[in-house]
Short mmCIF file of C-alpha atoms in Angstrom, two decimals:
data_model
loop_
_atom_site.label_atom_id
_atom_site.label_comp_id
_atom_site.label_asym_id
_atom_site.label_seq_id
_atom_site.Cartn_x
_atom_site.Cartn_y
_atom_site.Cartn_z
CA MET Y 1 -201.65 -159.94 -57.43
CA SER Y 2 -204.06 -161.93 -55.27
CA ARG Y 3 -207.76 -162.70 -55.55
CA PHE Y 4 -208.07 -161.18 -52.09
CA TRP Y 5 -206.94 -157.73 -53.24
CA SER Y 6 -209.51 -154.96 -53.34
CA PRO Y 7 -209.93 -152.96 -56.58
CA ILE Y 8 -208.14 -150.02 -54.93
CA VAL Y 9 -205.01 -152.09 -54.27
CA GLU Y 10 -205.02 -153.52 -57.78
CA ASN Y 11 -205.23 -150.10 -59.40
CA LEU Y 12 -202.72 -148.28 -57.20
CA ALA Y 13 -199.47 -146.96 -58.68
CA PRO Y 14 -197.30 -146.69 -55.55
CA TYR Y 15 -194.72 -143.96 -55.17
CA THR Y 16 -191.25 -145.11 -56.23
CA PRO Y 17 -188.48 -143.86 -53.93
CA GLY Y 18 -184.91 -143.27 -55.04
CA GLU Y 19 -182.60 -146.27 -55.34
CA GLN Y 20 -181.12 -147.45 -52.04
CA PRO Y 21 -178.44 -149.97 -53.13
CA LYS Y 22 -176.97 -152.45 -50.68
CA ASP Y 23 -174.45 -154.17 -52.96
CA ARG Y 24 -171.82 -151.42 -53.19
CA VAL Y 25 -170.89 -147.99 -51.89
CA PHE Y 26 -172.14 -145.05 -53.92
CA ILE Y 27 -172.08 -141.30 -53.64
CA LYS Y 28 -175.84 -140.95 -53.08
CA LEU Y 29 -177.16 -137.83 -54.72
CA ASN Y 30 -180.55 -139.32 -55.60
CA THR Y 31 -182.79 -139.08 -52.51
CA ASN Y 32 -182.34 -135.48 -51.28
CA GLU Y 33 -180.94 -136.59 -47.95
CA ASN Y 34 -178.96 -134.01 -46.03
CA PRO Y 35 -175.22 -134.74 -46.38
CA TYR Y 36 -174.58 -133.48 -42.86
CA GLY Y 37 -175.64 -135.45 -39.83
CA PRO Y 38 -178.33 -134.53 -37.33
CA SER Y 39 -177.80 -132.02 -34.57
CA PRO Y 40 -175.44 -133.40 -31.90
CA MET Y 41 -178.09 -132.33 -29.40
CA ALA Y 42 -180.62 -134.50 -31.19
CA LEU Y 43 -178.33 -137.53 -31.18
CA GLU Y 44 -177.63 -137.08 -27.48
CA ALA Y 45 -181.34 -136.79 -26.72
CA ILE Y 46 -182.04 -140.00 -28.64
CA ARG Y 47 -179.26 -141.87 -26.84
CA ASN Y 48 -180.42 -140.61 -23.46
CA GLY Y 49 -183.98 -141.56 -24.35
CA ALA Y 50 -183.19 -145.26 -24.68
CA GLU Y 51 -184.37 -146.03 -21.16
CA ASP Y 52 -186.88 -148.21 -19.36
CA ASP Y 53 -189.77 -145.88 -20.18
CA LEU Y 54 -189.71 -147.15 -23.78
CA ARG Y 55 -192.10 -149.80 -22.43
CA LEU Y 56 -194.67 -147.01 -22.04
CA TYR Y 57 -196.69 -145.41 -24.81
CA PRO Y 58 -195.45 -142.00 -25.96
CA ASP Y 59 -197.35 -138.75 -25.52
CA PRO Y 60 -200.17 -139.03 -28.10
CA SER Y 61 -200.42 -135.24 -28.30
CA ALA Y 62 -196.67 -134.61 -28.74
CA THR Y 63 -197.19 -131.70 -26.37
CA ASP Y 64 -193.59 -130.54 -25.94
CA LEU Y 65 -192.72 -130.75 -29.61
CA ARG Y 66 -195.88 -128.98 -30.73
CA SER Y 67 -195.31 -126.24 -28.16
CA ALA Y 68 -191.72 -125.69 -29.30
CA ILE Y 69 -192.71 -125.45 -32.97
CA ALA Y 70 -195.61 -123.16 -32.14
CA SER Y 71 -193.41 -120.83 -30.11
CA SER Y 72 -190.97 -120.46 -33.01
CA PHE Y 73 -193.78 -119.47 -35.36
CA GLY Y 74 -195.63 -117.19 -32.95
CA VAL Y 75 -198.77 -119.34 -32.83
CA THR Y 76 -200.29 -121.68 -30.25
CA ALA Y 77 -199.89 -125.44 -29.96
CA ASP Y 78 -203.46 -125.72 -31.24
CA HIS Y 79 -202.10 -124.54 -34.61
CA ILE Y 80 -199.67 -127.49 -34.84
CA PHE Y 81 -200.15 -131.13 -35.85
CA VAL Y 82 -197.33 -133.67 -35.92
CA GLY Y 83 -197.11 -137.02 -37.66
CA ASN Y 84 -194.87 -139.84 -38.77
CA GLY Y 85 -193.05 -137.95 -41.51
CA SER Y 86 -194.60 -135.26 -43.68
CA ASP Y 87 -195.93 -137.93 -46.06
CA GLU Y 88 -198.24 -139.20 -43.32
CA VAL Y 89 -199.34 -135.64 -42.57
CA LEU Y 90 -200.04 -135.10 -46.27
CA ALA Y 91 -201.97 -138.37 -46.46
CA HIS Y 92 -204.17 -137.34 -43.55
CA ALA Y 93 -204.75 -133.95 -45.17
CA PHE Y 94 -205.74 -135.46 -48.53
CA HIS Y 95 -208.09 -137.84 -46.74
CA GLY Y 96 -209.52 -135.30 -44.34
CA PHE Y 97 -209.99 -132.27 -46.58
CA PHE Y 98 -210.43 -133.52 -50.15
CA SER Y 99 -212.49 -136.73 -49.90
CA GLY Y 100 -215.95 -136.49 -51.43
CA LYS Y 101 -215.27 -133.15 -53.07
CA ALA Y 102 -214.51 -131.85 -56.55
CA GLN Y 103 -211.15 -132.36 -58.22
CA VAL Y 104 -207.88 -131.53 -56.49
CA LEU Y 105 -205.55 -129.19 -58.38
CA PHE Y 106 -201.77 -129.58 -58.44
CA ALA Y 107 -198.97 -129.08 -60.95
CA ASP Y 108 -198.31 -131.48 -63.81
CA VAL Y 109 -194.67 -131.67 -62.70
CA THR Y 110 -194.51 -132.01 -58.94
CA TYR Y 111 -194.17 -134.51 -56.09
CA SER Y 112 -195.59 -137.76 -57.48
CA PHE Y 113 -197.03 -138.84 -54.13
CA TYR Y 114 -199.94 -136.44 -54.74
CA LYS Y 115 -201.20 -138.65 -57.55
CA THR Y 116 -200.80 -141.71 -55.35
CA PHE Y 117 -202.85 -140.13 -52.56
CA CYS Y 118 -205.60 -139.33 -55.07
CA GLU Y 119 -205.68 -142.96 -56.19
CA LEU Y 120 -205.60 -144.26 -52.62
CA TYR Y 121 -208.51 -142.11 -51.49
CA ALA Y 122 -210.43 -142.20 -54.81
CA LEU Y 123 -210.06 -138.46 -55.36
CA GLN Y 124 -210.50 -136.64 -58.64
CA LYS Y 125 -207.48 -134.66 -59.77
CA GLN Y 126 -206.62 -132.00 -62.32
CA LEU Y 127 -203.02 -131.41 -63.36
CA VAL Y 128 -202.17 -127.75 -63.91
CA PRO Y 129 -199.24 -127.26 -66.34
CA LEU Y 130 -196.25 -125.30 -65.17
CA ASN Y 131 -195.10 -122.66 -67.64
CA GLU Y 132 -192.16 -123.15 -70.02
CA ALA Y 133 -189.73 -122.08 -67.28
CA PHE Y 134 -191.28 -124.69 -64.96
CA GLU Y 135 -192.78 -121.95 -62.83
CA LEU Y 136 -196.21 -122.06 -61.23
CA GLU Y 137 -198.68 -119.46 -62.51
CA PRO Y 138 -200.96 -118.36 -59.62
CA SER Y 139 -203.69 -117.25 -62.04
CA ASP Y 140 -204.08 -120.88 -63.19
CA TYR Y 141 -205.38 -121.89 -59.76
CA ARG Y 142 -208.93 -120.61 -59.57
CA GLY Y 143 -212.47 -121.76 -60.15
CA THR Y 144 -214.43 -124.66 -58.74
CA CYS Y 145 -212.25 -127.36 -57.20
CA GLY Y 146 -212.05 -129.48 -54.07
CA GLY Y 147 -208.57 -128.43 -53.02
CA ILE Y 148 -205.24 -127.04 -54.15
CA VAL Y 149 -201.83 -128.56 -53.41
CA ILE Y 150 -198.59 -126.68 -53.99
CA ALA Y 151 -195.07 -127.88 -53.26
CA ASN Y 152 -192.92 -124.85 -52.46
CA PRO Y 153 -190.15 -125.14 -53.45
CA ASN Y 154 -191.48 -127.52 -56.04
CA ALA Y 155 -190.13 -131.04 -56.38
CA PRO Y 156 -188.43 -132.21 -58.50
CA THR Y 157 -187.73 -128.82 -60.10
CA GLY Y 158 -186.58 -126.89 -57.01
CA VAL Y 159 -188.29 -123.73 -58.29
CA ALA Y 160 -189.99 -121.63 -55.61
CA ILE Y 161 -193.06 -119.44 -55.81
CA PRO Y 162 -192.90 -116.06 -54.05
CA LEU Y 163 -195.08 -115.52 -51.01
CA SER Y 164 -197.09 -112.96 -52.98
CA GLY Y 165 -198.01 -115.67 -55.48
CA LEU Y 166 -199.22 -118.00 -52.74
CA GLU Y 167 -201.25 -115.22 -51.19
CA HIS Y 168 -202.83 -114.51 -54.56
CA ILE Y 169 -203.97 -118.14 -54.76
CA LEU Y 170 -205.35 -117.99 -51.22
CA GLN Y 171 -207.27 -114.81 -51.95
CA GLN Y 172 -208.87 -116.04 -55.16
CA ASN Y 173 -209.91 -119.34 -53.54
CA PRO Y 174 -211.33 -118.33 -50.14
CA ASP Y 175 -213.63 -121.37 -49.91
CA THR Y 176 -210.99 -123.93 -50.93
CA LEU Y 177 -208.26 -125.44 -48.78
CA VAL Y 178 -204.78 -124.60 -50.08
CA LEU Y 179 -202.17 -127.09 -48.88
CA VAL Y 180 -198.58 -125.87 -49.18
CA ASP Y 181 -195.95 -128.61 -48.92
CA GLU Y 182 -192.73 -126.99 -47.68
CA ALA Y 183 -190.41 -129.98 -47.41
CA TYR Y 184 -187.49 -127.93 -48.81
CA VAL Y 185 -188.43 -124.41 -47.72
CA ASP Y 186 -185.45 -123.97 -45.39
CA PHE Y 187 -182.99 -123.98 -48.30
CA GLY Y 188 -183.94 -120.60 -49.68
CA ALA Y 189 -187.70 -120.15 -50.12
CA THR Y 190 -190.09 -118.11 -47.98
CA SER Y 191 -192.45 -120.06 -45.75
CA ALA Y 192 -196.18 -119.44 -45.89
CA VAL Y 193 -196.49 -120.10 -42.15
CA ARG Y 194 -196.63 -116.35 -41.51
CA LEU Y 195 -199.88 -116.27 -43.50
CA VAL Y 196 -201.62 -118.89 -41.33
CA PRO Y 197 -203.23 -116.40 -38.87
CA LYS Y 198 -204.62 -114.46 -41.83
CA TYR Y 199 -206.10 -117.29 -43.93
CA GLU Y 200 -208.39 -119.99 -42.56
CA ASN Y 201 -208.01 -121.96 -45.82
CA LEU Y 202 -204.22 -122.43 -45.52
CA LEU Y 203 -202.44 -125.55 -44.27
CA VAL Y 204 -198.62 -125.63 -44.35
CA VAL Y 205 -196.73 -128.93 -44.07
CA GLN Y 206 -193.05 -129.25 -43.20
CA THR Y 207 -190.62 -132.06 -42.33
CA PHE Y 208 -187.61 -132.80 -40.17
CA SER Y 209 -186.16 -135.04 -42.90
CA LYS Y 210 -184.31 -132.48 -45.01
CA SER Y 211 -183.00 -129.36 -43.29
CA ARG Y 212 -182.76 -131.09 -39.92
CA SER Y 213 -181.16 -134.32 -41.23
CA LEU Y 214 -183.67 -136.64 -39.57
CA ALA Y 215 -185.03 -138.58 -42.55
CA GLY Y 216 -184.48 -141.80 -40.62
CA LEU Y 217 -186.55 -140.61 -37.65
CA ARG Y 218 -189.78 -139.84 -39.60
CA VAL Y 219 -191.19 -136.61 -38.18
CA GLY Y 220 -193.37 -134.10 -40.01
CA PHE Y 221 -195.83 -131.43 -38.98
CA ALA Y 222 -198.57 -129.12 -40.21
CA VAL Y 223 -199.38 -125.53 -39.30
CA GLY Y 224 -202.89 -124.22 -39.74
CA GLN Y 225 -205.76 -122.61 -37.91
CA PRO Y 226 -207.12 -124.77 -35.05
CA GLN Y 227 -210.20 -126.05 -36.89
CA LEU Y 228 -207.94 -127.57 -39.57
CA ILE Y 229 -205.64 -129.11 -36.97
CA GLN Y 230 -208.64 -130.57 -35.18
CA ALA Y 231 -209.62 -132.40 -38.36
CA LEU Y 232 -206.13 -133.88 -38.71
CA ARG Y 233 -206.19 -135.02 -35.09
CA ARG Y 234 -209.55 -136.71 -35.63
CA ILE Y 235 -208.09 -138.61 -38.58
CA LYS Y 236 -204.96 -139.53 -36.62
CA ASP Y 237 -206.86 -140.72 -33.58
CA SER Y 238 -209.04 -142.89 -35.80
CA PHE Y 239 -205.97 -144.43 -37.42
CA ASN Y 240 -203.00 -144.36 -35.02
CA SER Y 241 -203.16 -142.44 -31.76
CA TYR Y 242 -199.41 -142.77 -31.17
CA PRO Y 243 -197.68 -141.89 -34.46
CA LEU Y 244 -194.42 -140.65 -32.94
CA GLY Y 245 -192.40 -142.84 -30.60
CA ARG Y 246 -190.56 -141.56 -27.55
CA LEU Y 247 -187.19 -141.42 -29.30
CA SER Y 248 -188.64 -139.55 -32.26
CA LEU Y 249 -190.23 -136.99 -29.96
CA LYS Y 250 -187.02 -136.46 -28.01
CA GLY Y 251 -184.79 -136.28 -31.08
CA ALA Y 252 -187.08 -133.93 -32.97
CA LEU Y 253 -187.47 -131.58 -30.03
CA ALA Y 254 -183.70 -131.32 -29.53
CA ALA Y 255 -183.14 -130.80 -33.27
CA TRP Y 256 -185.73 -128.03 -33.34
CA GLN Y 257 -184.08 -126.31 -30.39
CA ASP Y 258 -180.57 -126.49 -31.91
CA ARG Y 259 -180.91 -123.50 -34.21
CA ASP Y 260 -177.14 -123.06 -34.61
CA TRP Y 261 -176.64 -126.50 -36.16
CA PHE Y 262 -179.71 -126.05 -38.34
CA ASP Y 263 -178.43 -122.77 -39.75
CA GLU Y 264 -174.82 -123.90 -40.13
CA THR Y 265 -175.64 -127.02 -42.12
CA ARG Y 266 -178.40 -125.63 -44.32
CA LEU Y 267 -176.23 -122.65 -45.29
CA ARG Y 268 -173.42 -125.03 -46.25
CA VAL Y 269 -175.83 -126.95 -48.46
CA MET Y 270 -177.05 -123.73 -50.07
CA ALA Y 271 -173.51 -122.54 -50.76
CA ASP Y 272 -172.52 -125.85 -52.37
CA ARG Y 273 -175.75 -125.90 -54.36
CA ASP Y 274 -175.02 -122.49 -55.86
CA ARG Y 275 -171.41 -123.41 -56.61
CA LEU Y 276 -172.51 -126.67 -58.22
CA ALA Y 277 -175.11 -124.87 -60.32
CA GLU Y 278 -172.62 -122.38 -61.72
CA ARG Y 279 -170.10 -125.09 -62.61
CA LEU Y 280 -172.72 -127.24 -64.32
CA LYS Y 281 -173.81 -124.28 -66.43
CA THR Y 282 -170.25 -123.96 -67.75
CA LEU Y 283 -170.46 -127.62 -68.84
CA GLY Y 284 -173.48 -126.94 -71.03
CA PHE Y 285 -176.28 -127.77 -68.59
CA ARG Y 286 -179.55 -125.98 -68.26
CA VAL Y 287 -179.96 -125.55 -64.51
CA LEU Y 288 -183.31 -124.46 -63.12
CA PRO Y 289 -183.13 -121.88 -60.29
CA SER Y 290 -183.29 -123.91 -57.09
CA SER Y 291 -184.41 -122.98 -53.60
CA ALA Y 292 -184.07 -126.60 -52.45
CA ASN Y 293 -181.21 -128.96 -51.55
CA PHE Y 294 -181.05 -130.30 -55.10
CA LEU Y 295 -180.68 -129.14 -58.70
CA PHE Y 296 -182.80 -130.02 -61.72
CA VAL Y 297 -180.63 -130.08 -64.82
CA SER Y 298 -180.66 -130.99 -68.49
CA HIS Y 299 -177.70 -131.16 -70.88
CA GLU Y 300 -177.82 -129.72 -74.37
CA ARG Y 301 -176.06 -132.69 -76.01
CA VAL Y 302 -176.14 -135.70 -73.66
CA SER Y 303 -179.41 -137.39 -72.73
CA ALA Y 304 -180.43 -137.70 -69.11
CA ALA Y 305 -180.78 -141.47 -69.44
CA LYS Y 306 -177.18 -141.81 -70.65
CA LEU Y 307 -175.81 -139.51 -67.95
CA LEU Y 308 -177.76 -141.45 -65.32
CA ALA Y 309 -176.25 -144.75 -66.42
CA ASP Y 310 -172.73 -143.39 -66.89
CA LEU Y 311 -172.72 -141.66 -63.51
CA ARG Y 312 -173.93 -144.85 -61.86
CA SER Y 313 -171.10 -146.81 -63.45
CA GLU Y 314 -168.75 -144.29 -61.86
CA GLY Y 315 -170.32 -144.79 -58.42
CA ILE Y 316 -172.61 -141.75 -58.36
CA LEU Y 317 -176.39 -142.01 -58.03
CA VAL Y 318 -178.70 -139.24 -59.24
CA ARG Y 319 -182.45 -139.32 -59.99
CA HIS Y 320 -184.21 -139.53 -63.35
CA PHE Y 321 -187.98 -139.15 -63.81
CA ASP Y 322 -189.08 -140.74 -67.07
CA GLN Y 323 -192.23 -138.73 -67.61
CA PRO Y 324 -193.49 -136.11 -70.08
CA ARG Y 325 -191.77 -132.71 -70.09
CA ILE Y 326 -188.91 -133.79 -67.80
CA GLU Y 327 -187.63 -137.01 -69.39
CA ASN Y 328 -184.35 -135.29 -70.27
CA PHE Y 329 -183.73 -133.84 -66.81
CA LEU Y 330 -181.80 -135.20 -63.85
CA ARG Y 331 -182.36 -134.28 -60.23
CA ILE Y 332 -179.08 -134.02 -58.36
CA SER Y 333 -179.09 -133.83 -54.57
CA VAL Y 334 -176.46 -131.58 -53.04
CA GLY Y 335 -173.88 -133.65 -51.20
CA THR Y 336 -170.81 -132.67 -49.27
CA CYS Y 337 -168.24 -130.40 -50.85
CA ASN Y 338 -166.18 -133.47 -51.79
CA ASP Y 339 -169.26 -135.20 -53.24
CA CYS Y 340 -169.96 -132.18 -55.43
CA ASP Y 341 -166.34 -132.02 -56.59
CA ARG Y 342 -166.39 -135.69 -57.54
CA LEU Y 343 -169.66 -135.27 -59.42
CA LEU Y 344 -168.27 -132.31 -61.34
CA ALA Y 345 -165.05 -134.09 -62.26
CA VAL Y 346 -166.87 -137.19 -63.54
CA THR Y 347 -169.52 -135.14 -65.34
CA GLU Y 348 -166.91 -133.00 -67.06
CA ASP Y 349 -165.24 -136.15 -68.42
CA LEU Y 350 -168.57 -137.64 -69.56
CA VAL Y 351 -169.66 -134.47 -71.31
CA GLY Y 352 -166.24 -134.08 -72.90
CA GLN Y 353 -166.38 -137.63 -74.26
CA ALA Y 354 -169.73 -136.83 -75.85
CA GLY Y 355 -168.09 -134.07 -77.87
#
């Protein structure tokens, strides 16, 4: 702490990312990274992009990338905004659409960055409890508020809300922006992008970090009607006119165009997720239904804190959130087939030792 800090800095509770150890090699199942590498086309585009023109500023409008995304979704480039990872896109949205308004509604168990954004931009918030099955109840999201934020599938639970539920929320809040964070949507949920032409109050945010294996490149985007995108561009151009570098633009464009690699790898993750879920159930775990690249699990006899520590001692990292309602759950990212097999073997021994 410094006497030069502003009150906002002093009171912030920054988001805490998953452990990234440097001292030893772990099986990393704690940060929801894709176990399969980026598209070979993306890697080639990045390598070929390391040329003399890196001395020049990149395209501030990300024209080619926005056009490619728009074409896939059947909208225009004016419906697309891109930024430096979906977290930056979300930050701009919180700042641009919720500042100076009534409280923002989001689930009590969800992506913890939402709380951080509220603190950063001095926004009021209201936490809406998920039901006992950790499902979102659309009827809970109504009444006077300054905005609604929904992660679909939710994080850290992995539970998805059907498109009909999202549409119900949009319909009962026509004068309120509904932001749908779809970081994990490609692993089994239904995207709300198809609803964008129908609802002017809908903004959908996605990322290249998960299903396209480009977490290290930092590329995210939003889809919404042009007046919403215009607001995001005004924020961006008042903050950083060049959020995506030339290599990021080239790599993301190639990854988006390589549909075969995208489908092959995400389907492998989904298959291993389902296999892992069934095996964990036989070991006495409660496993929430997941439409993401991770599982949210709780054991009937062994505490999450003990499993976390014991797995780490065996060289496996998973994630634990020490907060109300989920303090006895672990979030387990889906790794390679071999990673999953190792996790199961170690977990079976640990559970067996616990009697």
